[in-house]
């Protein structure tokens, strides 16, 4: 029996102990969006710090400054936990990122169990944070515990960055990382477990995320709201202009009508093209889970590429128009339409902004409306894509093969996890997203869970990954 | 000096007395929309009843039943005041409608004076209800007082219908009128003073109102809201379909794109065509007052016809989409677009519904979207148009000439005053709208006022109208 088999055996034997540790962390209501729970967030960071300290990890808490609430009130941000385990210059150094805060949850929202009391039903561990992201953080701690008990030396140095504001835009984290840039400059690889499998049965490794560009189209027709009785037929209406402008952005089947966007998109490589067919993804299951009436494509490959590697344009809403139930005969004076593009390599927010603005200007010129028109861009985010053939992904893939007996799928996601790019840029190390939970874990929703099997096998994958990465 | 000159002289002399009477009525905070003010509404009806009774009018209060609040709570409706003055079978009978309730008002909303304390500044009498509609009601009472004091017999029988729920959809009034149909079946003419001059300087008589058809377009793409990261590019979006459908309804310059609508519109008669040029209306002033960036037409006649005698289509808003400030990356699952048509003779809600539904269906077929689509019609209202050459309008016109030394403009309004049609239909009598206040009286807004001059001359017009109508 080699070392790793001993580790797997010990994880199997001690799984209830680690589930109890997860239970302890879930009980701390670290809801970062709720100012009243800020004390719990601080307590959660300290709890994680103590867990690492007990294992002999050198720990520190990074104070991240103050948060300004919408009321203007100032509230201290919860500290991030920084940990250093091993300083052997002959070994590689892995940065592990995780977050300790959770989305809000109330039993009344439709939970079948108390969200802050981890409850096992049919092999599923229900509780807020069970999969997002306390489960993966506890899995790492459990792996260190097992190695220590078995007297196995870490094959690699580890640096932990655990924050407690991820669900609130990671406020303060960039500053924390920048202030401590010298402490993470020796990182060789980074690993983030904060997303999910594509489906319920097959593990995956995630190598890409889309970025985002958000736009506000403001059209104004009058000084104040008008009345359709008095003014209907006399004034060109802002909302009519806006509906028209927004109807010219994307076709019913998702083709973006903004000239130049398609030309920015990185061409499909042979390597990438080959992986789609092999991916375990069922179009019908996806359709049923979203409850959608139709899909842009019924072809698995096309649908995945639409979600991952091509830009998409979505309309979100209108501010300033009548939005309540019932009937109102207002002619809104000023309306703001909102839409966004999910962007992919080689698109940048700058290049996208330029094309979007120029297209919107040309639409407006064509409209010949006397109204005022203004476009503003929200904060843009770059897409991220890694080389899924690199040493990090190879190590992750071999670890998964060892635990699951199958090669993982290489996936992307359509959304963004901004910390991925932050960590890649600041550490200048290759980042891998290694999800542990399944697609039906309901992160952010009612009845969030992690399967006991995913949790246990996840610990094994993380342990194996450490050894594979060291050997790479 | 004939009778009418004596009446005018007495009105001039006693104007402060009648302004005090208006002050007394304004002080009663009869806000019908506010359940907490229901007692004041009842008090207001009783106050008006007492005023009429003192003059010898036979009065009764019509109990109108219960109002069901959104909370489910039941609240008694304030009674309507019914009055009969004169039962001389040899005379004509005029029905006078007015309302005793007012829009909500708080000093904090931006009033320069206490809204419930009538305050004169530079010849303007500021106060809630001063022009809408307590001023006109008090003007009628004042006319009766003057005639009585001067010992002048009423030349015509009068029936009063004064309600106290007009600003809350006249709830209960239809039932009240229907229950008492036998009491109003002998009405020869009806007169309503509850609208305003077209401008500030020239009196008018109003002979037309547009009706309304309101539509809800519901499109759904999924069971629950989706996320543009996860789902952007995979699901045809409901809001994109809706923006397109709604962009196909009316052009930037107001042309309704629904086939068949234009064919329903009553042709312009020579009589009507001639009156527009003479109407005192300044396009620039209108543009400045609405604060609009542009107008559908800079031509006075076209603009007035657009507002009064042609249908118009306005977009009001979207329910179910993101409508708050800021950025949110939701793909709304179900959205409801709202628009309405102002309808004119010979359009009916039924005929309009048919054309709108058939056009929307054809648009949807053309869209080829997999989403679900449903159109519902709100409560429709018929347009109203009277013959401005009839005996009622001729009497009104001569009365105005006598007081102002000028022929009034014959105007229409773009909105609806539903009680107009109710009264016309139930009494089978010709109705005339006889406005007293000026266009800048700010009914429903902050700093509502009636000019002292309009109030005083208004009383004279009403008095003269009684005699002209009797003589007609
Ligand atoms: Zn997370
Ligand atoms: Zn999350
Ligand atoms: Zn009114
Ligand atoms: Zn009103």
Coordinates of C-alpha atoms in Angstrom, one line a residue, chain A residues 26-337:
Chain A
X26 CA -21.8 25.9 8.6
X27 CA -23.2 26.8 12.1
X28 CA -21.3 30.1 11.9
X29 CA -23.7 32.4 10.0
X30 CA -21.1 34.3 8.0
X31 CA -23.5 36.1 5.7
X32 CA -21.2 38.8 4.3
X33 CA -24.1 40.8 2.7
X34 CA -25.8 41.3 6.1
X35 CA -24.2 44.0 8.2
X36 CA -25.8 42.5 11.3
X37 CA -23.8 39.3 10.6
X38 CA -20.4 41.0 10.3
X39 CA -19.5 39.7 13.8
X40 CA -20.1 36.1 12.5
X41 CA -17.9 36.8 9.5
X42 CA -15.1 37.9 11.7
X43 CA -15.7 34.9 13.9
X44 CA -15.6 32.6 10.8
X45 CA -12.2 34.0 9.7
X46 CA -10.9 33.5 13.2
X47 CA -12.3 30.0 13.3
X48 CA -10.5 29.1 10.1
X49 CA -7.3 30.8 11.3
X50 CA -7.5 28.6 14.5
X51 CA -8.0 25.4 12.5
X52 CA -4.9 26.1 10.4
X53 CA -2.9 27.2 13.4
X54 CA -3.6 24.0 15.3
X55 CA -2.2 22.1 12.3
X56 CA 1.0 24.2 12.5
X57 CA 0.3 26.5 9.6
X58 CA 1.8 30.0 10.2
X59 CA -1.2 32.2 10.0
X60 CA -2.0 35.9 10.0
X61 CA -5.2 37.9 9.6
X62 CA -5.2 40.6 6.9
X63 CA -7.2 43.6 8.0
X64 CA -8.9 44.9 4.8
X65 CA -10.2 48.3 5.9
X66 CA -13.7 49.6 6.1
X67 CA -16.8 49.0 4.0
X68 CA -19.1 52.0 3.3
X69 CA -22.7 50.9 3.5
X70 CA -25.4 52.5 1.2
X71 CA -26.5 54.4 4.3
X72 CA -23.0 56.0 4.5
X73 CA -22.2 54.1 7.7
X74 CA -18.7 52.5 7.9
X75 CA -18.3 48.9 8.9
X76 CA -14.9 47.1 9.3
X77 CA -14.4 44.4 6.6
X78 CA -13.9 40.9 8.0
X79 CA -10.1 39.9 7.8
X80 CA -8.8 37.5 5.2
X81 CA -6.9 34.5 6.5
X82 CA -3.4 34.0 5.2
X83 CA -1.5 30.8 6.0
X84 CA 1.9 29.4 5.1
X85 CA 2.5 25.7 5.4
X86 CA 6.1 24.7 4.6
X87 CA 8.9 26.9 3.5
X88 CA 11.1 24.3 1.7
X89 CA 12.8 26.1 -1.1
X90 CA 13.3 22.8 -3.0
X91 CA 9.6 22.3 -3.3
X92 CA 7.0 24.0 -5.4
X93 CA 4.4 26.3 -3.8
X94 CA 0.7 26.0 -4.3
X95 CA -1.7 28.8 -3.5
X96 CA -5.1 27.7 -2.4
X97 CA -8.0 30.1 -2.5
X98 CA -11.3 29.6 -0.8
X99 CA -14.0 31.7 0.8
X100 CA -15.6 31.5 4.2
X101 CA -18.7 33.7 3.7
X102 CA -22.0 32.6 2.4
X103 CA -25.1 33.8 0.7
X104 CA -28.1 34.8 2.9
X105 CA -30.5 32.0 3.9
X106 CA -33.6 31.8 6.0
X107 CA -35.7 28.7 6.7
X108 CA -38.7 30.7 5.5
X109 CA -37.2 31.1 2.0
X110 CA -38.2 27.5 1.3
X111 CA -35.5 25.5 3.0
X112 CA -36.6 22.0 4.1
X113 CA -34.0 22.1 7.0
X114 CA -32.4 24.8 9.1
X115 CA -29.9 26.3 6.6
X116 CA -27.2 26.8 9.3
X117 CA -27.5 23.2 10.7
X118 CA -25.8 20.7 8.5
X119 CA -28.3 17.9 7.9
X120 CA -27.7 14.7 6.1
X121 CA -30.6 13.2 4.1
X122 CA -30.0 10.3 1.7
X123 CA -26.3 11.0 1.4
X124 CA -26.8 14.7 0.8
X125 CA -25.4 17.2 3.4
X126 CA -27.8 20.2 3.3
X127 CA -26.7 23.5 4.7
X128 CA -25.7 27.1 3.6
X129 CA -22.1 27.0 2.6
X130 CA -21.9 23.2 2.4
X131 CA -20.8 23.4 -1.2
X132 CA -20.2 27.2 -1.6
X133 CA -17.5 27.4 -0.3
X134 CA -17.0 26.0 3.2
X135 CA -17.1 22.4 1.9
X136 CA -14.0 22.8 -0.3
X137 CA -12.2 24.8 2.4
X138 CA -12.9 22.1 5.0
X139 CA -11.8 19.5 2.5
X140 CA -8.4 21.1 2.3
X141 CA -8.1 21.3 6.1
X142 CA -9.1 17.6 6.3
X143 CA -6.4 16.6 3.9
X144 CA -3.7 18.4 6.0
X145 CA -5.1 16.7 9.1
X146 CA -4.8 13.2 7.5
X147 CA -1.3 13.8 6.2
X148 CA -0.2 15.0 9.6
X149 CA -1.7 12.1 11.5
X150 CA -0.1 9.6 9.1
X151 CA 3.2 11.4 9.5
X152 CA 3.5 12.1 5.8
X153 CA 5.5 15.1 4.8
X154 CA 3.8 17.7 2.5
X155 CA 5.2 17.1 -0.9
X156 CA 4.7 20.8 -1.7
X157 CA 4.6 24.2 0.1
X158 CA 1.1 25.6 0.6
X159 CA -0.2 29.2 0.9
X160 CA -3.8 29.7 1.9
X161 CA -5.8 32.8 1.0
X162 CA -9.2 32.5 2.6
X163 CA -11.5 35.5 2.4
X164 CA -14.9 36.3 4.0
X165 CA -16.4 38.8 1.5
X166 CA -16.6 36.8 -1.8
X167 CA -20.4 36.9 -1.9
X168 CA -20.1 40.7 -1.6
X169 CA -17.8 41.4 -4.6
X170 CA -14.6 40.3 -2.6
X171 CA -14.5 43.8 -1.2
X172 CA -11.0 44.5 0.2
X173 CA -9.3 41.4 -1.2
X174 CA -7.4 43.0 -4.0
X175 CA -6.0 45.5 -1.6
X176 CA -5.1 42.7 0.8
X177 CA -3.3 40.8 -1.9
X178 CA -1.5 43.8 -3.2
X179 CA -0.4 44.9 0.3
X180 CA 1.1 41.4 0.7
X181 CA 2.4 40.8 -2.8
X182 CA 5.8 39.9 -1.4
X183 CA 4.3 37.0 0.5
X184 CA 2.8 35.4 -2.6
X185 CA 5.4 36.1 -5.2
X186 CA 6.9 32.6 -4.9
X187 CA 3.7 30.8 -5.8
X188 CA 4.2 28.2 -8.5
X189 CA 0.6 27.1 -9.1
X190 CA -2.8 28.2 -7.8
X191 CA -6.0 26.2 -7.3
X192 CA -9.5 27.5 -6.7
X193 CA -12.4 25.2 -5.7
X194 CA -15.4 27.5 -6.0
X195 CA -17.4 26.2 -8.9
X196 CA -19.3 23.0 -9.8
X197 CA -19.3 20.0 -12.1
X198 CA -21.1 20.4 -15.4
X199 CA -23.4 17.6 -14.5
X200 CA -24.1 15.3 -11.6
X201 CA -21.9 12.3 -12.4
X202 CA -18.7 13.2 -14.0
X203 CA -15.9 15.3 -12.5
X204 CA -14.4 18.2 -14.5
X205 CA -11.6 20.7 -14.4
X206 CA -12.5 24.3 -15.5
X207 CA -10.1 26.2 -17.7
X208 CA -12.1 29.2 -18.8
X209 CA -14.5 31.9 -17.7
X210 CA -16.2 34.7 -19.7
X211 CA -15.7 38.3 -18.9
X212 CA -18.4 40.9 -18.9
X213 CA -19.3 44.4 -20.3
X214 CA -22.4 46.1 -18.9
X215 CA -24.2 49.0 -20.7
X216 CA -26.7 51.6 -19.7
X217 CA -28.7 53.3 -22.5
X218 CA -30.3 56.4 -21.3
X219 CA -33.0 58.1 -23.4
X220 CA -35.0 61.1 -22.3
X221 CA -38.0 62.8 -24.0
X222 CA -39.2 65.3 -21.5
X223 CA -38.5 67.1 -18.2
X224 CA -41.0 65.1 -16.2
X225 CA -43.2 62.1 -16.8
X226 CA -46.0 62.8 -19.2
X227 CA -49.6 61.4 -19.4
X228 CA -50.7 59.3 -22.4
X229 CA -54.1 61.1 -22.4
X230 CA -52.7 64.6 -22.6
X231 CA -49.5 63.9 -24.4
X232 CA -50.1 60.6 -26.3
X233 CA -49.5 61.5 -30.0
X234 CA -47.8 64.8 -29.4
X235 CA -44.3 63.8 -28.1
X236 CA -41.9 61.2 -29.5
X237 CA -41.6 58.8 -26.6
X238 CA -38.3 57.8 -24.9
X239 CA -39.5 54.2 -24.2
X240 CA -40.4 53.7 -27.8
X241 CA -37.0 54.8 -28.9
X242 CA -35.4 52.5 -26.2
X243 CA -37.4 49.4 -27.2
X244 CA -36.3 49.9 -30.8
X245 CA -32.6 50.4 -30.0
X246 CA -32.6 47.4 -27.7
X247 CA -34.4 45.3 -30.3
X248 CA -31.5 45.8 -32.7
X249 CA -28.8 44.2 -30.5
X250 CA -29.3 40.5 -30.9
X251 CA -31.5 38.2 -33.0
X252 CA -34.0 35.7 -31.6
X253 CA -31.4 33.0 -32.0
X254 CA -28.6 34.9 -30.2
X255 CA -26.6 36.4 -33.1
X256 CA -25.1 39.6 -31.9
X257 CA -25.8 42.4 -34.4
X258 CA -22.9 44.6 -33.3
X259 CA -20.5 44.7 -36.2
X260 CA -16.9 43.6 -35.4
X261 CA -17.7 41.5 -32.3
X262 CA -17.4 38.2 -34.1
X263 CA -14.0 39.2 -35.6
X264 CA -12.6 39.7 -32.1
X265 CA -13.3 36.1 -31.0
X266 CA -10.3 33.7 -30.8
X267 CA -10.5 31.1 -33.4
X268 CA -11.4 27.5 -32.3
X269 CA -8.2 25.4 -32.0
X270 CA -8.1 21.8 -33.0
X271 CA -7.3 20.8 -29.3
X272 CA -10.3 22.7 -28.0
X273 CA -12.6 21.5 -30.8
X274 CA -11.9 17.9 -29.9
X275 CA -12.9 18.1 -26.3
X276 CA -16.5 19.1 -26.7
X277 CA -17.8 15.8 -28.1
X278 CA -16.3 13.9 -25.2
X279 CA -17.9 16.1 -22.6
X280 CA -20.6 14.5 -20.5
X281 CA -23.5 16.9 -21.0
X282 CA -27.1 16.3 -21.7
X283 CA -28.9 19.0 -23.6
X284 CA -32.3 17.7 -22.5
X285 CA -31.3 17.7 -18.8
X286 CA -30.0 21.2 -19.1
X287 CA -33.2 22.3 -20.8
X288 CA -35.3 20.7 -18.0
X289 CA -33.2 22.1 -15.2
X290 CA -33.5 25.7 -16.5
X291 CA -37.2 25.1 -17.3
X292 CA -36.6 27.0 -20.6
X293 CA -39.1 26.8 -23.5
X294 CA -36.4 26.6 -26.1
X295 CA -32.6 26.5 -26.6
X296 CA -30.4 28.4 -29.0
X297 CA -29.2 25.0 -30.3
X298 CA -30.1 21.4 -29.6
X299 CA -26.6 20.4 -30.5
X300 CA -24.4 19.7 -27.5
X301 CA -21.3 21.1 -28.9
X302 CA -22.9 24.3 -30.2
X303 CA -24.8 24.9 -27.0
X304 CA -21.6 24.4 -24.9
X305 CA -19.6 26.7 -27.2
X306 CA -22.4 29.3 -27.0
X307 CA -22.2 29.3 -23.2
X308 CA -18.4 29.1 -22.9
X309 CA -16.4 30.3 -25.8
X310 CA -18.6 32.7 -27.7
X311 CA -19.8 36.1 -26.5
X312 CA -23.5 36.4 -25.7
X313 CA -25.7 39.5 -25.3
X314 CA -28.5 39.6 -22.7
X315 CA -31.1 42.3 -22.0
X316 CA -31.7 42.8 -18.3
X317 CA -34.4 45.5 -18.0
X318 CA -35.5 49.1 -18.0
X319 CA -35.2 51.6 -15.2
X320 CA -37.5 54.6 -15.1
X321 CA -40.5 53.0 -16.9
X322 CA -43.6 51.6 -15.2
X323 CA -42.6 48.3 -13.7
X324 CA -45.3 47.6 -11.1
X325 CA -48.2 45.2 -11.5
X326 CA -51.4 46.7 -13.0
X327 CA -52.0 49.5 -15.5
X328 CA -50.6 53.0 -15.5
X329 CA -50.9 55.4 -18.4
X330 CA -47.5 57.2 -17.8
X331 CA -45.2 58.2 -20.7
X332 CA -41.9 57.9 -18.8
X333 CA -39.7 61.0 -19.3
X334 CA -36.4 59.2 -18.9
X335 CA -35.7 55.5 -19.3
X336 CA -32.4 53.5 -18.9
X337 CA -32.1 50.3 -20.8

